[in-house]
Each structure stands twice: as C-alpha cells, then as structure tokens.
XYZ file of C-alpha atoms in Angstrom:
104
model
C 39.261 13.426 58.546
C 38.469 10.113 57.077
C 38.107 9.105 53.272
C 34.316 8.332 54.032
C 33.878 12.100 55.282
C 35.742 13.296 52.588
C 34.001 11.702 49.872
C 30.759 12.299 51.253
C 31.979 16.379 51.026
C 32.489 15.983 47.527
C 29.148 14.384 46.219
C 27.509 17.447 48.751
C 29.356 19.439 46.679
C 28.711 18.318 43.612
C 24.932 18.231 44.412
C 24.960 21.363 45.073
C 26.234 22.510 41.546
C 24.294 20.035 40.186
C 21.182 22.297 42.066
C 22.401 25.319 40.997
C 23.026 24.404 37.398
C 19.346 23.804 36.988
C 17.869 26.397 38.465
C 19.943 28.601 36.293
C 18.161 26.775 33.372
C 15.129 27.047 34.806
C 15.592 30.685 35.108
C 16.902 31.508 32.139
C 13.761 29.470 30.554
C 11.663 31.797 32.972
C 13.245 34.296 31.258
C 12.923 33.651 27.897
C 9.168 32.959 28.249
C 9.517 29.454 28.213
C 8.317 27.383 31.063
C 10.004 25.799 34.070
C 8.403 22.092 32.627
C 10.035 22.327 29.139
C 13.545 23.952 30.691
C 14.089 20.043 32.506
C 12.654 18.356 29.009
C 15.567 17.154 26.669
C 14.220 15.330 23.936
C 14.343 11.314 23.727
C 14.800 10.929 19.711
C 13.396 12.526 16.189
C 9.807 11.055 15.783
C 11.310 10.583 12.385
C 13.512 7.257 13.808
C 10.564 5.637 15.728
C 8.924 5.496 12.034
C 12.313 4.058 10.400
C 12.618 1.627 12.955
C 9.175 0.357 13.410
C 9.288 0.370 8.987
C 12.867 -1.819 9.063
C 11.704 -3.918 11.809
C 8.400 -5.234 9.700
C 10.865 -5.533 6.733
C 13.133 -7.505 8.495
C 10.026 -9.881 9.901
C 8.313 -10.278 6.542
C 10.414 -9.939 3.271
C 12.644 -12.449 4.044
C 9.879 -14.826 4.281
C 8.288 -13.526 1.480
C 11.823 -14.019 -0.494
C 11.955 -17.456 0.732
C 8.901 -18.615 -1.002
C 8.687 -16.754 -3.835
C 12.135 -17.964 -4.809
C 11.281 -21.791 -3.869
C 8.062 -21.432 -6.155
C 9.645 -19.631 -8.999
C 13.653 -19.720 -8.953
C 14.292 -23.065 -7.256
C 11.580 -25.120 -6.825
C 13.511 -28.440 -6.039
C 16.005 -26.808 -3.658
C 15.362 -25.302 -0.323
C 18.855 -24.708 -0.039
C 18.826 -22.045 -2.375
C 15.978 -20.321 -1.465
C 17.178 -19.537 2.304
C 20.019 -17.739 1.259
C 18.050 -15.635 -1.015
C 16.492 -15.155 2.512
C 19.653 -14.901 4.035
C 20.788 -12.355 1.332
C 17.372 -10.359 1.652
C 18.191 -9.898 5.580
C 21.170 -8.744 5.279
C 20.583 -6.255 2.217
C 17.689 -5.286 4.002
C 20.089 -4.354 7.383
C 22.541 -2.582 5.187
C 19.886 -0.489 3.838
C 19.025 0.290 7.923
C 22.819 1.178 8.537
C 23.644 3.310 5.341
C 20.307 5.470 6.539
C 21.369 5.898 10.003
C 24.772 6.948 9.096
C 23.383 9.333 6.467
C-alpha cells in the first residue's frame, strides 16, 4: 500500500471520530433538554471584553490627544517637545491599564 492510501485511511478515520464525537454531544444535549443548535455553539468571548475593548480603544484614540494639548496650553506652552511625551506617557499608561485588566 502506498503512503498516499495510507494517509488518506487515517484522515477517514479520524473523520469518522470526529462524526461520532459530535453526535455524542448532540445527544447528550438531546438528552439533557438542551437543543441540537446550542450542543455545536461554543461561545466566541464574555460580552464583558467587547465593552473593555471598544472603552480602551476610544481611550487610546482620544486622551492622548487631549493630553497633548492640554499640556501645551497649560504645562508647556513654548515646547512641543514636552507635551508629546506627556502624550507618549498617556499611551502607554493608558495600555498598561488594558494589560493589568486582562491579566486580572
């Protein structure tokens, strides 16, 4: 027998579990009341981290802008230097605030 046939025999095989490992789900759903739909379902994420996300994401767009001018109007008004990396800083206090929340 060739490799070719032989590793075609093995992904039939698999397959086949594959098959049979569902429709034990699905019957065991069946079985607990629960329908054959929601058996196949695994969730994608927590609605919770679509919220974080989307909240971080208009942080990160918007307060470093907002840190920007506010510190070249009332900390450094001569120096743009300055002021970007109070931008700089607010970005990346604003992405370790993201990381210590997803680790918690």
């Amino acid at each position: 027998m060739t490799d070719t046939a032989e590793a075609a025999r093995a992904v039939n095989e698999i397959t086949q579990r594959a098959r049979a490992a569902r429709a034990a789900k699905v019957a065991a759903a069946a079985a607990s009341g629960a329908s054959a739909a929601s058996a196949n379902a695994s969730p994608k994420f927590a609605p919770g981290v679509l919220v974080k996300f989307i909240t971080f994401a208009i942080a990160v767009a918007t307060l470093p802008i907002a840190t920007y001018y506010y510190a070249l109007e009332n900390w450094f008004p001569e120096d743009t230097m300055y002021s970007a990396i109070c931008a700089a800083a607010a970005v990346n206090l604003i992405v370790l605030v993201y990381a210590v929340i997803a680790v918690v």
